[in-house]
mmCIF file of C-alpha atoms and ligand atoms in Angstrom:
data_model
loop_
_atom_site.group_PDB
_atom_site.id
_atom_site.type_symbol
_atom_site.label_atom_id
_atom_site.label_comp_id
_atom_site.label_asym_id
_atom_site.label_seq_id
_atom_site.Cartn_x
_atom_site.Cartn_y
_atom_site.Cartn_z
ATOM 1 C CA MET A 1 14.060 -24.504 4.260
ATOM 2 C CA ASN A 2 17.666 -23.873 4.992
ATOM 3 C CA GLY A 3 20.496 -21.674 4.021
ATOM 4 C CA LEU A 4 18.631 -21.498 1.281
ATOM 5 C CA THR A 5 21.270 -20.006 -1.670
ATOM 6 C CA VAL A 6 20.434 -19.887 -5.418
ATOM 7 C CA ARG A 7 22.874 -18.571 -8.400
ATOM 8 C CA ARG A 8 21.339 -17.354 -11.312
ATOM 9 C CA GLY A 9 24.684 -16.778 -13.805
ATOM 10 C CA ARG A 10 27.282 -15.810 -11.421
ATOM 11 C CA THR A 11 25.369 -13.939 -9.016
ATOM 12 C CA ALA A 12 24.476 -15.009 -6.111
ATOM 13 C CA VAL A 13 20.462 -13.960 -6.167
ATOM 14 C CA LEU A 14 19.226 -14.999 -2.268
ATOM 15 C CA HIS A 15 21.652 -15.372 0.689
ATOM 16 C CA ASP A 16 22.175 -17.935 2.840
ATOM 17 C CA VAL A 17 17.654 -17.874 3.092
ATOM 18 C CA ASP A 18 15.971 -19.351 6.241
ATOM 19 C CA LEU A 19 12.370 -19.627 5.666
ATOM 20 C CA GLU A 20 9.705 -22.038 7.175
ATOM 21 C CA VAL A 21 6.099 -21.810 6.100
ATOM 22 C CA ARG A 22 3.464 -23.743 8.304
ATOM 23 C CA ALA A 23 0.600 -26.396 7.229
ATOM 24 C CA GLY A 24 -2.268 -24.389 6.283
ATOM 25 C CA GLU A 25 -1.066 -20.578 5.820
ATOM 26 C CA PHE A 26 -1.430 -18.182 3.656
ATOM 27 C CA THR A 27 1.693 -16.672 2.723
ATOM 28 C CA ALA A 28 2.518 -13.559 1.553
ATOM 29 C CA ILE A 29 6.679 -12.846 -0.089
ATOM 30 C CA VAL A 30 6.747 -9.208 -0.560
ATOM 31 C CA GLY A 31 9.977 -6.620 -1.978
ATOM 32 C CA ALA A 32 10.913 -4.222 -4.543
ATOM 33 C CA ASN A 33 11.349 -5.791 -8.784
ATOM 34 C CA GLY A 34 14.785 -8.196 -8.232
ATOM 35 C CA ALA A 35 14.896 -8.653 -5.007
ATOM 36 C CA GLY A 36 14.771 -12.004 -5.157
ATOM 37 C CA LYS A 37 11.053 -13.475 -5.215
ATOM 38 C CA THR A 38 10.339 -15.142 -8.167
ATOM 39 C CA THR A 39 13.047 -16.659 -7.820
ATOM 40 C CA LEU A 40 12.784 -17.756 -3.790
ATOM 41 C CA LEU A 41 8.452 -19.123 -4.340
ATOM 42 C CA GLN A 42 10.378 -21.097 -7.737
ATOM 43 C CA ALA A 43 13.198 -22.595 -5.039
ATOM 44 C CA ILE A 44 10.482 -23.915 -2.727
ATOM 45 C CA ALA A 45 8.422 -25.046 -5.413
ATOM 46 C CA GLY A 46 11.731 -27.139 -6.740
ATOM 47 C CA VAL A 47 11.130 -24.962 -10.242
ATOM 48 C CA ILE A 48 14.562 -24.388 -10.380
ATOM 49 C CA ARG A 49 16.854 -25.810 -8.274
ATOM 50 C CA PRO A 50 19.323 -24.523 -5.701
ATOM 51 C CA PRO A 51 22.941 -25.347 -5.640
ATOM 52 C CA ARG A 52 23.174 -24.571 -2.051
ATOM 53 C CA GLY A 53 20.586 -25.484 0.895
ATOM 54 C CA THR A 54 17.658 -27.425 1.083
ATOM 55 C CA VAL A 55 13.854 -27.365 0.493
ATOM 56 C CA ARG A 56 11.977 -29.412 2.759
ATOM 57 C CA VAL A 57 7.831 -29.799 1.895
ATOM 58 C CA ALA A 58 5.734 -31.237 4.128
ATOM 59 C CA GLY A 59 9.100 -33.216 5.316
ATOM 60 C CA ARG A 60 10.544 -34.184 1.728
ATOM 61 C CA ASP A 61 13.741 -32.804 0.163
ATOM 62 C CA VAL A 62 13.330 -30.890 -3.379
ATOM 63 C CA ALA A 63 16.036 -31.419 -5.111
ATOM 64 C CA ARG A 64 15.912 -34.894 -4.410
ATOM 65 C CA THR A 65 12.421 -35.761 -5.255
ATOM 66 C CA ASP A 66 10.751 -36.364 -9.360
ATOM 67 C CA ALA A 67 9.041 -33.241 -10.860
ATOM 68 C CA ARG A 68 5.904 -35.599 -10.637
ATOM 69 C CA ARG A 69 6.073 -36.814 -6.509
ATOM 70 C CA LEU A 70 6.450 -32.658 -6.873
ATOM 71 C CA SER A 71 3.591 -31.562 -7.971
ATOM 72 C CA ASP A 72 1.769 -33.918 -5.919
ATOM 73 C CA ARG A 73 2.354 -31.418 -2.943
ATOM 74 C CA ILE A 74 3.213 -27.898 -4.336
ATOM 75 C CA GLY A 75 1.679 -26.808 -7.469
ATOM 76 C CA PHE A 76 3.114 -24.163 -8.880
ATOM 77 C CA VAL A 77 1.163 -21.095 -11.248
ATOM 78 C CA PHE A 78 3.551 -18.741 -12.890
ATOM 79 C CA GLN A 79 4.032 -15.480 -13.699
ATOM 80 C CA ASN A 80 2.175 -15.723 -17.382
ATOM 81 C CA PRO A 81 -0.105 -18.962 -17.483
ATOM 82 C CA GLU A 82 0.814 -19.699 -20.472
ATOM 83 C CA HIS A 83 4.284 -20.316 -19.392
ATOM 84 C CA GLN A 84 2.945 -23.158 -18.917
ATOM 85 C CA PHE A 85 -0.048 -24.298 -21.054
ATOM 86 C CA ILE A 86 0.728 -27.680 -23.551
ATOM 87 C CA ALA A 87 -2.358 -29.117 -24.491
ATOM 88 C CA HIS A 88 -5.735 -27.761 -26.806
ATOM 89 C CA THR A 89 -7.852 -27.519 -24.882
ATOM 90 C CA ALA A 90 -9.152 -26.410 -21.385
ATOM 91 C CA PHE A 91 -10.234 -29.974 -20.562
ATOM 92 C CA ASP A 92 -7.294 -31.770 -22.310
ATOM 93 C CA GLU A 93 -4.463 -29.016 -19.717
ATOM 94 C CA LEU A 94 -6.572 -30.147 -16.706
ATOM 95 C CA ALA A 95 -6.757 -33.794 -17.434
ATOM 96 C CA HIS A 96 -2.801 -34.148 -18.460
ATOM 97 C CA GLY A 97 -1.237 -34.049 -15.055
ATOM 98 C CA LEU A 98 -3.960 -36.636 -13.662
ATOM 99 C CA ARG A 99 -3.019 -39.030 -17.597
ATOM 100 C CA VAL A 100 1.003 -39.225 -17.411
ATOM 101 C CA ARG A 101 -0.041 -41.244 -13.245
ATOM 102 C CA ARG A 102 -1.892 -43.227 -15.694
ATOM 103 C CA MET A 103 -5.304 -42.832 -13.794
ATOM 104 C CA PRO A 104 -8.384 -44.759 -15.750
ATOM 105 C CA GLU A 105 -9.572 -42.055 -18.078
ATOM 106 C CA HIS A 106 -12.879 -42.389 -16.241
ATOM 107 C CA ASP A 107 -11.643 -40.826 -13.193
ATOM 108 C CA VAL A 108 -9.611 -37.944 -14.920
ATOM 109 C CA ARG A 109 -13.268 -37.356 -17.200
ATOM 110 C CA ALA A 110 -14.661 -37.384 -14.106
ATOM 111 C CA ARG A 111 -12.602 -35.185 -11.983
ATOM 112 C CA THR A 112 -11.529 -32.660 -15.467
ATOM 113 C CA LEU A 113 -15.064 -31.444 -15.237
ATOM 114 C CA ALA A 114 -16.284 -31.425 -11.926
ATOM 115 C CA MET A 115 -12.474 -28.749 -11.638
ATOM 116 C CA LEU A 116 -13.635 -26.795 -14.827
ATOM 117 C CA ASP A 117 -17.688 -26.306 -13.413
ATOM 118 C CA ARG A 118 -16.106 -25.436 -9.806
ATOM 119 C CA PHE A 119 -13.545 -22.859 -11.915
ATOM 120 C CA GLY A 120 -16.470 -21.961 -13.730
ATOM 121 C CA LEU A 121 -14.915 -22.666 -17.430
ATOM 122 C CA ALA A 122 -16.779 -26.145 -17.629
ATOM 123 C CA ASP A 123 -18.493 -23.963 -20.619
ATOM 124 C CA HIS A 124 -15.040 -23.519 -22.375
ATOM 125 C CA ARG A 125 -13.942 -27.451 -22.047
ATOM 126 C CA ASP A 126 -13.309 -27.975 -25.425
ATOM 127 C CA VAL A 127 -11.042 -24.268 -25.867
ATOM 128 C CA HIS A 128 -7.632 -23.203 -27.107
ATOM 129 C CA PRO A 129 -5.981 -22.402 -23.954
ATOM 130 C CA PHE A 130 -4.556 -19.484 -25.332
ATOM 131 C CA GLN A 131 -8.159 -17.891 -26.184
ATOM 132 C CA LEU A 132 -9.199 -18.169 -23.045
ATOM 133 C CA SER A 133 -10.226 -14.206 -21.677
ATOM 134 C CA GLY A 134 -6.531 -13.296 -19.119
ATOM 135 C CA GLY A 135 -9.210 -14.337 -15.889
ATOM 136 C CA GLN A 136 -10.166 -18.230 -17.182
ATOM 137 C CA LYS A 137 -6.393 -18.377 -18.404
ATOM 138 C CA ARG A 138 -5.635 -17.539 -14.784
ATOM 139 C CA ARG A 139 -8.030 -19.889 -13.150
ATOM 140 C CA LEU A 140 -7.372 -22.809 -15.380
ATOM 141 C CA SER A 141 -3.638 -22.253 -14.179
ATOM 142 C CA VAL A 142 -4.500 -23.165 -10.622
ATOM 143 C CA GLY A 143 -6.837 -25.668 -11.732
ATOM 144 C CA THR A 144 -3.259 -27.425 -13.979
ATOM 145 C CA ALA A 145 -1.935 -26.474 -10.235
ATOM 146 C CA LEU A 146 -4.343 -28.279 -8.260
ATOM 147 C CA ILE A 147 -5.909 -31.483 -9.853
ATOM 148 C CA THR A 148 -3.854 -33.761 -8.779
ATOM 149 C CA GLY A 149 -4.950 -32.736 -4.915
ATOM 150 C CA ALA A 150 -1.295 -30.662 -4.273
ATOM 151 C CA PRO A 151 -1.899 -29.345 -0.795
ATOM 152 C CA VAL A 152 0.520 -26.305 -1.146
ATOM 153 C CA LEU A 153 -0.708 -24.002 -4.071
ATOM 154 C CA ALA A 154 2.801 -21.217 -5.020
ATOM 155 C CA LEU A 155 1.654 -18.151 -7.257
ATOM 156 C CA ASP A 156 3.772 -15.203 -8.952
ATOM 157 C CA GLU A 157 2.046 -12.497 -9.447
ATOM 158 C CA PRO A 158 -0.948 -13.651 -9.688
ATOM 159 C CA THR A 159 -3.265 -10.622 -10.371
ATOM 160 C CA PHE A 160 -0.531 -8.940 -12.486
ATOM 161 C CA GLY A 161 -1.814 -7.380 -15.717
ATOM 162 C CA GLN A 162 -6.015 -7.595 -13.891
ATOM 163 C CA ASP A 163 -8.404 -5.241 -12.982
ATOM 164 C CA ARG A 164 -9.205 -5.296 -10.052
ATOM 165 C CA SER A 165 -12.795 -6.643 -9.792
ATOM 166 C CA ARG A 166 -10.851 -10.374 -11.860
ATOM 167 C CA ALA A 167 -8.310 -9.958 -9.641
ATOM 168 C CA ASP A 168 -11.323 -10.031 -6.284
ATOM 169 C CA GLU A 169 -12.699 -12.893 -8.171
ATOM 170 C CA LEU A 170 -9.170 -14.552 -8.094
ATOM 171 C CA LEU A 171 -7.944 -14.055 -4.756
ATOM 172 C CA ALA A 172 -12.186 -14.846 -3.759
ATOM 173 C CA LEU A 173 -10.777 -18.744 -5.035
ATOM 174 C CA LEU A 174 -7.905 -18.712 -3.576
ATOM 175 C CA ARG A 175 -9.576 -17.836 -0.110
ATOM 176 C CA GLU A 176 -11.680 -20.504 -0.784
ATOM 177 C CA LEU A 177 -8.606 -22.938 -1.503
ATOM 178 C CA HIS A 178 -6.918 -21.507 1.804
ATOM 179 C CA ASP A 179 -10.298 -22.266 3.820
ATOM 180 C CA GLU A 180 -10.692 -25.846 2.723
ATOM 181 C CA GLY A 181 -6.815 -26.046 4.113
ATOM 182 C CA THR A 182 -4.583 -25.662 1.145
ATOM 183 C CA THR A 183 -1.232 -24.014 1.942
ATOM 184 C CA VAL A 184 -0.930 -20.819 -0.202
ATOM 185 C CA LEU A 185 2.217 -19.124 -0.679
ATOM 186 C CA VAL A 186 1.605 -15.942 -3.212
ATOM 187 C CA VAL A 187 4.704 -13.168 -4.959
ATOM 188 C CA THR A 188 2.885 -9.972 -5.247
ATOM 189 C CA HIS A 189 2.708 -6.596 -5.701
ATOM 190 C CA ASP A 190 -0.232 -6.470 -4.881
ATOM 191 C CA MET A 191 -0.164 -4.799 -1.260
ATOM 192 C CA GLN A 192 -4.070 -4.750 -1.161
ATOM 193 C CA LEU A 193 -4.235 -8.402 -1.317
ATOM 194 C CA VAL A 194 -1.438 -8.727 0.828
ATOM 195 C CA THR A 195 -3.263 -7.193 4.072
ATOM 196 C CA ASP A 196 -6.527 -8.439 3.304
ATOM 197 C CA HIS A 197 -5.692 -12.080 2.415
ATOM 198 C CA ALA A 198 -2.379 -13.228 4.160
ATOM 199 C CA ASP A 199 -2.077 -14.335 7.746
ATOM 200 C CA ARG A 200 2.058 -13.799 7.322
ATOM 201 C CA THR A 201 4.043 -11.792 5.299
ATOM 202 C CA VAL A 202 7.573 -11.870 4.399
ATOM 203 C CA VAL A 203 9.727 -9.200 3.040
ATOM 204 C CA LEU A 204 12.708 -9.463 0.141
ATOM 205 C CA ALA A 205 15.090 -7.194 -0.303
ATOM 206 C CA GLY A 206 18.411 -7.609 -2.068
ATOM 207 C CA GLY A 207 18.347 -11.540 -1.857
ATOM 208 C CA ARG A 208 18.033 -11.335 1.953
ATOM 209 C CA ILE A 209 14.989 -11.749 4.245
ATOM 210 C CA LEU A 210 14.555 -8.866 5.824
ATOM 211 C CA ARG A 211 11.434 -9.297 7.826
ATOM 212 C CA VAL A 212 8.887 -11.865 8.242
ATOM 213 C CA GLY A 213 5.994 -11.352 11.114
ATOM 214 C CA ASP A 214 2.195 -11.299 10.977
ATOM 215 C CA THR A 215 1.035 -9.335 8.670
ATOM 216 C CA ASP A 216 -0.513 -7.227 10.726
ATOM 217 C CA ALA A 217 3.035 -5.857 11.830
ATOM 218 C CA VAL A 218 4.708 -5.882 9.251
ATOM 219 C CA PHE A 219 2.819 -3.771 7.694
ATOM 220 C CA ALA A 220 2.408 -1.608 10.765
ATOM 221 C CA ASP A 221 5.970 -0.431 10.501
ATOM 222 C CA ASP A 222 6.441 1.977 7.648
ATOM 223 C CA ASP A 223 9.243 2.181 7.619
ATOM 224 C CA LEU A 224 10.637 -1.204 6.922
ATOM 225 C CA ILE A 225 8.211 -0.849 3.771
ATOM 226 C CA GLU A 226 9.909 2.025 3.161
ATOM 227 C CA ARG A 227 13.288 0.777 3.516
ATOM 228 C CA SER A 228 11.659 -2.061 1.021
ATOM 229 C CA GLY A 229 11.196 -0.419 -0.918
ATOM 230 C CA LEU A 230 6.970 -0.947 -1.496
ATOM 231 C CA LEU A 231 4.499 1.128 -1.191
ATOM 232 C CA PRO A 232 2.165 0.614 2.088
ATOM 233 C CA PRO A 233 -1.332 -0.442 1.477
ATOM 234 C CA PRO A 234 -3.565 2.353 0.243
ATOM 235 C CA LEU A 235 -5.949 1.919 3.660
ATOM 236 C CA ARG A 236 -2.771 2.577 5.199
ATOM 237 C CA ARG A 237 -1.954 5.723 2.648
ATOM 238 C CA ALA A 238 -4.711 7.234 3.423
ATOM 239 C CA LEU A 239 -5.152 7.428 6.397
ATOM 240 C CA ARG A 240 -0.878 8.215 6.778
ATOM 241 C CA ASP A 241 -2.053 10.726 4.826
ATOM 242 C CA LEU A 242 -4.712 12.433 7.397
ATOM 243 C CA SER A 243 -3.079 12.189 10.288
ATOM 244 C CA SER A 244 -1.203 14.529 9.221
ATOM 245 C CA HIS A 245 -2.205 16.568 7.616
ATOM 246 C CA PRO A 246 -1.850 20.122 8.670
ATOM 247 C CA ALA A 247 -6.049 20.475 10.150
ATOM 248 C CA LEU A 248 -5.607 17.227 12.232
ATOM 249 C CA ALA A 249 -2.333 17.244 13.133
ATOM 250 C CA GLU A 250 -3.261 18.211 16.823
ATOM 251 C CA VAL A 251 -7.130 16.196 17.173
ATOM 252 C CA THR A 252 -7.108 13.323 19.694
ATOM 253 C CA ARG A 253 -10.592 13.327 20.285
ATOM 254 C CA ILE A 254 -13.588 13.456 18.310
ATOM 255 C CA ALA A 255 -14.099 16.781 19.570
ATOM 256 C CA ASP A 256 -11.501 18.708 18.177
ATOM 257 C CA LEU A 257 -12.291 17.544 14.576
ATOM 258 C CA PRO A 258 -13.013 20.470 12.454
ATOM 259 C CA ASP A 259 -16.004 21.785 11.949
ATOM 260 C CA GLU A 260 -16.422 20.314 7.985
ATOM 261 C CA PRO A 261 -14.203 17.004 7.561
ATOM 262 C CA THR A 262 -14.365 16.923 3.866
ATOM 263 C CA ALA A 263 -14.206 20.351 2.899
ATOM 264 C CA ALA A 264 -11.551 21.345 5.038
ATOM 265 C CA VAL A 265 -9.117 17.723 4.514
ATOM 266 C CA PRO A 266 -9.224 17.370 0.632
ATOM 267 C CA LEU A 267 -7.131 14.204 0.057
HETATM 268 N N1 ADP B 1 17.714 -16.316 -14.602
HETATM 269 C C1 ADP B 1 18.344 -15.217 -14.720
HETATM 270 N N2 ADP B 1 19.837 -15.005 -14.956
HETATM 271 C C2 ADP B 1 20.703 -14.295 -14.253
HETATM 272 N N3 ADP B 1 19.930 -13.470 -13.776
HETATM 273 C C3 ADP B 1 19.013 -13.872 -13.063
HETATM 274 C C4 ADP B 1 17.955 -14.059 -13.432
HETATM 275 N N4 ADP B 1 16.904 -14.384 -13.274
HETATM 276 C C5 ADP B 1 16.761 -13.198 -12.124
HETATM 277 N N5 ADP B 1 18.026 -13.098 -12.079
HETATM 278 C C6 ADP B 1 18.049 -11.700 -11.523
HETATM 279 O O1 ADP B 1 18.349 -12.176 -10.173
HETATM 280 C C7 ADP B 1 17.291 -11.274 -9.000
HETATM 281 C C8 ADP B 1 16.054 -11.265 -8.716
HETATM 282 O O2 ADP B 1 14.770 -11.617 -9.631
HETATM 283 P P1 ADP B 1 13.690 -12.768 -8.890
HETATM 284 O O3 ADP B 1 13.758 -13.087 -8.553
HETATM 285 O O4 ADP B 1 13.370 -12.439 -10.897
HETATM 286 O O5 ADP B 1 13.660 -10.498 -8.702
HETATM 287 P P2 ADP B 1 11.646 -10.107 -8.305
HETATM 288 O O6 ADP B 1 11.455 -11.324 -8.989
HETATM 289 O O7 ADP B 1 11.701 -9.978 -6.972
HETATM 290 O O8 ADP B 1 11.184 -9.265 -9.262
HETATM 291 C C9 ADP B 1 17.457 -9.655 -10.019
HETATM 292 O O9 ADP B 1 18.772 -9.180 -10.118
HETATM 293 C C10 ADP B 1 17.350 -10.659 -11.054
HETATM 294 O O10 ADP B 1 18.444 -10.327 -12.367
HETATM 295 MG MG1 MG B 2 9.332 -11.718 -9.559
#
């Protein structure tokens, strides 16, 4: 995207943002609350129209593409999956995107059943989306975003409010989709998600891009992470606490380690 400026009311929320995401990458967008992450993701997916600048997805100008064509290219998963549910059963929720494209009902059925199966929802096909568990809702929303075969998936805080094991389940699914070639863009506060899964990281602050780079390089810059109001990922924090511990301050060789490191280094 080029020169993307987005206003909300009278204030510019994104200022002249340039960003290129290559096909097949797993990209994380991070930053403090209010940095503009959701706005950026929604502008990329065409959920909101930018007043200035262009966004292209697979070569197509998002602002000039109708919603249906756009959702063939990029699927969007809202922070709260309930915001996107429109049908009365999980089956119909998935089938909707295919039916509006006038796919023959026989094919709709086959494709929807395959998706239910793949996302672990086969036994819940007749359940109302609102009655599903949190993890099932999330999987249904990802399935809905992808059922028409969009090559790009954009997710806003997909692990928000979930415990680690449910979050990991979703991440395994994203990993799988990514391995099959889906371009994944994810807005998140979950730094473990970012360092474990994202090839590239975009750091936003105050509606501007502070840094775009390979995830490892971005997180190796402790100053940048602190300036942008982010918590370093747990492992990095643990290592930093370890290296700043007085008992270890001058340790450079294994032989210099205290005899009983666990006793000497309470973490
Ligand atoms: N609909 C809206 N109307 C007015 N201001 C908004 C609206 N949505 C977001 N904002 C403002 O835009 C800024 C960026 O918001 P957002 O993109 O939601 O940030 P993030 O997702 O990084 O927390 C914030 O200052 C927020 O208050
Ligand atoms: Mg947000």
